[in-house]
Short mmCIF file of C-alpha atoms in Angstrom, two decimals:
data_model
loop_
_atom_site.label_atom_id
_atom_site.label_comp_id
_atom_site.label_asym_id
_atom_site.label_seq_id
_atom_site.Cartn_x
_atom_site.Cartn_y
_atom_site.Cartn_z
CA MET A 21 70.15 74.91 79.57
CA VAL A 22 69.53 77.80 76.51
CA ARG A 23 71.76 77.30 73.25
CA LYS A 24 71.37 79.81 70.61
CA ASN A 25 68.64 79.88 68.73
CA GLN A 26 67.04 78.07 70.93
CA ALA A 27 63.15 79.43 71.76
CA VAL A 28 60.82 79.76 74.73
CA HIS A 29 57.48 78.10 74.16
CA LEU A 30 55.23 79.40 76.66
CA TYR A 31 51.22 77.46 76.58
CA ILE A 32 48.62 78.53 78.07
CA MET A 33 45.90 75.91 77.93
CA ARG A 34 42.15 77.15 79.30
CA ARG A 35 40.05 73.94 79.31
CA LYS A 36 36.58 72.52 81.15
CA THR A 37 38.46 72.05 84.59
CA GLN A 38 36.80 70.88 87.92
CA THR A 39 38.97 73.52 89.63
CA SER A 40 37.14 76.44 91.23
CA PRO A 41 37.29 79.13 89.38
CA ARG A 42 38.67 80.79 92.46
CA ARG A 43 42.06 78.28 92.16
CA LEU A 44 41.39 78.27 88.30
CA LEU A 45 41.98 82.97 88.67
CA ALA A 46 44.89 83.03 90.26
CA VAL A 47 46.69 81.12 87.99
CA GLU A 48 44.87 82.33 84.55
CA ASN A 49 46.12 85.48 86.86
CA VAL A 50 49.74 84.34 87.21
CA LEU A 51 50.36 83.44 83.75
CA CYS A 52 48.78 87.04 82.67
CA SER A 53 51.60 88.48 84.26
CA GLN A 54 54.55 86.28 83.06
CA MET A 55 53.24 86.95 79.82
CA GLN A 56 52.82 90.65 80.46
CA LYS A 57 57.11 89.90 81.76
CA LEU A 58 57.32 88.85 78.25
CA GLN A 59 55.58 91.32 76.48
CA ARG A 60 57.95 94.26 78.32
CA LEU A 61 61.13 92.35 77.21
CA SER A 62 60.96 91.45 74.09
CA PRO A 63 57.29 93.28 72.10
CA ASN A 64 55.18 90.80 70.49
CA PRO A 65 52.36 91.54 68.57
CA ARG A 66 50.42 88.20 69.12
CA LEU A 67 51.12 87.81 72.58
CA SER A 68 50.09 91.08 73.04
CA GLY A 69 46.30 90.25 71.38
CA ILE A 70 46.53 87.06 74.10
CA LEU A 71 47.29 89.13 76.84
CA LYS A 72 44.08 90.83 75.79
CA GLN A 73 41.69 88.00 74.79
CA ALA A 74 43.02 86.74 79.02
CA SER A 75 42.27 89.62 80.43
CA VAL A 76 38.94 89.34 78.48
CA ALA A 77 37.86 86.20 80.16
CA THR A 78 39.21 86.00 83.25
CA HIS A 79 36.70 89.54 83.88
CA LYS A 80 33.47 86.59 82.69
CA ASP A 81 35.30 84.77 84.82
CA MET A 82 35.40 87.23 88.21
CA GLN A 83 31.41 88.05 87.10
CA LYS A 84 30.69 84.57 87.83
CA LYS A 85 32.30 83.27 90.82
CA HIS A 86 29.72 85.26 92.98
CA THR A 87 27.66 83.29 91.73
CA SER A 88 29.10 79.98 91.94
CA LEU A 89 32.22 79.11 93.07
CA ASP A 90 31.55 75.41 92.30
CA ASN A 91 30.32 75.52 89.68
CA GLU A 92 32.57 73.78 85.92
CA VAL A 93 33.74 76.89 84.41
CA LYS A 94 34.66 75.70 80.68
CA LEU A 95 37.29 78.14 78.67
CA SER A 96 39.21 77.99 75.63
CA MET A 97 42.01 79.04 74.26
CA SER A 98 45.83 78.08 73.93
CA ALA A 99 48.88 79.83 72.28
CA THR A 100 51.99 79.21 72.03
CA ILE A 101 54.75 82.28 71.97
CA ASN A 102 58.29 82.21 70.48
CA ILE A 103 61.14 84.62 71.73
CA PRO A 104 64.02 84.09 70.75
CA LEU A 105 65.91 84.15 73.40
CA ARG A 106 69.38 85.36 72.65
CA LYS A 107 67.63 88.35 70.75
CA ALA A 108 65.03 89.34 73.54
CA VAL A 109 67.00 88.53 76.75
CA THR A 110 69.56 91.22 77.74
CA GLU A 111 71.64 92.18 81.04
CA LYS A 112 69.80 95.86 79.95
CA ARG A 113 66.45 94.38 79.98
CA THR A 114 66.93 92.11 82.95
CA ALA A 115 67.73 95.05 85.37
CA GLN A 116 65.02 97.38 83.54
CA ALA A 117 62.03 93.87 84.43
CA TRP A 118 63.41 94.07 88.35
CA ASP A 119 63.64 97.20 88.35
CA GLU A 120 59.78 97.59 87.68
CA LEU A 121 59.25 94.25 90.48
CA ALA A 122 61.42 95.76 92.44
CA ASP A 123 58.40 97.86 94.75
CA ARG A 124 55.82 95.27 94.52
CA LEU A 125 57.97 92.67 95.89
CA SER A 126 59.70 94.15 98.13
CA SER A 127 56.17 95.35 100.06
CA HIS A 128 55.79 90.97 100.21
CA TYR A 129 58.49 90.54 101.65
CA THR A 130 58.81 90.53 105.83
CA VAL A 131 62.26 91.16 108.00
CA ARG A 132 62.84 87.25 106.42
CA GLY A 133 61.93 87.47 103.17
CA ASP A 134 58.88 85.71 101.81
CA ARG A 135 57.21 82.22 102.53
CA ASN A 136 59.38 80.38 100.12
CA ARG A 137 62.49 81.77 101.71
CA GLN A 138 61.75 82.07 104.55
CA TYR A 139 60.89 78.34 105.10
CA VAL A 140 62.18 76.45 102.90
CA VAL A 141 65.31 78.28 101.54
CA ASP A 142 67.10 80.56 103.86
CA PRO A 143 67.06 77.55 106.38
CA ALA A 144 68.98 75.13 104.37
CA ILE A 145 71.23 77.61 103.97
CA PHE A 146 71.89 78.62 107.46
CA ARG A 147 72.90 75.22 108.41
CA ILE A 148 75.10 75.48 105.58
CA MET A 149 76.77 77.81 106.07
CA GLY A 150 77.17 77.35 110.15
CA SER A 151 78.50 79.68 111.98
CA VAL A 152 79.09 83.12 110.13
CA GLU A 153 80.45 85.33 112.80
CA GLY A 154 82.51 87.61 111.35
CA SER A 155 83.30 86.29 108.09
CA SER A 156 82.81 88.22 104.49
CA ILE A 157 80.14 87.41 102.78
CA LEU A 158 78.94 88.56 99.11
CA ASP A 159 75.33 88.15 98.72
CA ALA A 160 75.40 88.07 94.87
CA GLY A 161 72.14 89.04 93.01
CA CYS A 162 71.29 90.47 96.75
CA GLY A 163 67.49 92.27 95.72
CA ASN A 164 66.19 94.73 98.44
CA GLY A 165 69.00 93.20 100.91
CA TYR A 166 66.68 91.20 103.34
CA LEU A 167 69.66 88.75 103.16
CA CYS A 168 72.50 91.03 103.77
CA ARG A 169 70.75 92.37 107.10
CA LEU A 170 69.63 88.89 108.11
CA LEU A 171 73.60 87.51 108.03
CA ALA A 172 74.90 91.35 109.84
CA LYS A 173 72.68 89.79 112.89
CA ARG A 174 74.63 87.36 112.58
CA GLY A 175 77.80 88.24 112.87
CA ALA A 176 78.85 88.68 109.45
CA LYS A 177 80.27 91.49 107.30
CA PRO A 178 78.36 90.91 103.94
CA VAL A 179 77.77 92.73 100.61
CA GLY A 180 75.51 93.50 98.68
CA VAL A 181 75.14 93.38 94.66
CA ASP A 182 72.28 93.34 92.46
CA ILE A 183 71.20 94.14 88.76
CA SER A 184 68.16 95.81 89.77
CA LYS A 185 69.04 99.76 90.57
CA ARG A 186 65.91 100.20 92.38
CA PHE A 187 66.55 97.29 94.69
CA ILE A 188 69.90 98.14 95.51
CA GLU A 189 67.93 101.32 96.41
CA ILE A 190 65.98 100.34 98.52
CA ALA A 191 68.29 98.16 100.33
CA LYS A 192 70.40 101.28 101.34
CA GLN A 193 67.28 103.07 101.96
CA LYS A 194 66.36 100.37 105.00
CA GLU A 195 71.07 100.10 105.57
CA ALA A 196 70.24 104.22 106.36
CA ARG A 197 67.08 103.75 108.75
CA THR A 198 68.91 100.67 110.66
CA PRO A 199 73.11 101.27 110.16
CA LEU A 200 74.52 97.13 109.92
CA GLY A 201 77.82 97.80 108.21
CA ILE A 202 76.63 96.56 104.62
CA THR A 203 77.72 97.28 101.59
CA TYR A 204 75.84 97.79 98.15
CA HIS A 205 76.76 97.93 94.75
CA VAL A 206 74.32 98.05 91.76
CA GLY A 207 75.68 95.58 88.96
CA SER A 208 76.03 92.45 86.94
CA LEU A 209 77.16 89.00 88.44
CA SER A 210 79.30 88.40 85.30
CA ASN A 211 81.63 92.30 85.41
CA LEU A 212 82.47 92.51 89.57
CA SER A 213 84.80 95.24 89.26
CA MET A 214 84.32 97.18 91.78
CA LEU A 215 84.86 93.97 93.91
CA GLN A 216 88.86 93.17 94.85
CA ASP A 217 90.00 89.44 94.77
CA GLU A 218 90.19 87.24 96.79
CA ALA A 219 87.48 89.66 99.43
CA PHE A 220 85.57 87.30 100.19
CA ASP A 221 85.33 83.92 103.03
CA LEU A 222 81.83 82.88 101.41
CA VAL A 223 79.79 83.77 97.95
CA ILE A 224 75.84 82.90 98.34
CA SER A 225 74.08 83.06 95.20
CA ASN A 226 70.21 82.67 96.82
CA LEU A 227 67.56 81.96 93.70
CA VAL A 228 70.01 84.12 91.44
CA LEU A 229 71.86 82.33 88.98
CA MET A 230 68.83 80.58 86.93
CA ASP A 231 68.54 84.33 85.47
CA VAL A 232 71.88 85.26 84.73
CA ARG A 233 72.34 86.21 81.15
CA HIS A 234 76.49 85.11 80.76
CA LEU A 235 77.03 82.18 83.85
CA ALA A 236 79.96 80.90 83.02
CA ARG A 237 81.40 84.67 83.15
CA ALA A 238 79.86 85.50 86.39
CA VAL A 239 80.75 82.04 87.73
CA LYS A 240 84.72 82.44 86.87
CA ASP A 241 84.02 86.45 88.22
CA LEU A 242 83.01 84.71 91.57
CA GLN A 243 85.20 82.62 91.84
CA ARG A 244 87.32 85.44 91.47
CA VAL A 245 86.00 87.48 94.48
CA LEU A 246 86.72 84.18 96.47
CA LYS A 247 89.15 83.61 99.52
CA LYS A 248 91.40 80.20 98.05
CA LYS A 249 91.12 77.59 101.06
CA GLU A 250 94.61 77.60 101.90
CA SER A 251 96.65 74.28 101.25
#
């Protein structure tokens, strides 16, 4: 749990390695991508300089890989970036970041989501849920709505909510092309005022809560919209 005044420490350590340049570059590209996201959330001159260095170093490595994929690559760069989360992360910035990623992420999704969801996460979710025929289900943090569509095809009555306007636009476009009776809303999970009390038999939040800015408020509001068990 991140506490007040705690900072995120981002370490980039590049050293002499036996890892093939191809694999090393893949890892570094992921790190650079994560740094770019942080830079968009909280512009930082030092981080900007490191991103430029990483870009130049990676470009040189790309040239090397054409000559030999098995040679060692000696790289030297290390950095620590401190970003106070209380100042850097807001719901507005979170929404903007997901808006920027929505199209790229959705382009890699099949009707079953990405590979991680298809083969690891979702099979466990569906086993836990069992039959969802006729159930009203809230997909809290629905993204592009892939899980809502899978639930609807199993006979559920899903509603999707996501903080990203662009993700919801994509979800609504898919619903318009292939109507399944799904309703989507743009909104924060910590403020579900568009939903009535005790409206859902089940709430699913699939790989979402770790990114919620006001987690306690979100859990409270999710509890509010969930039907109470009959005693």
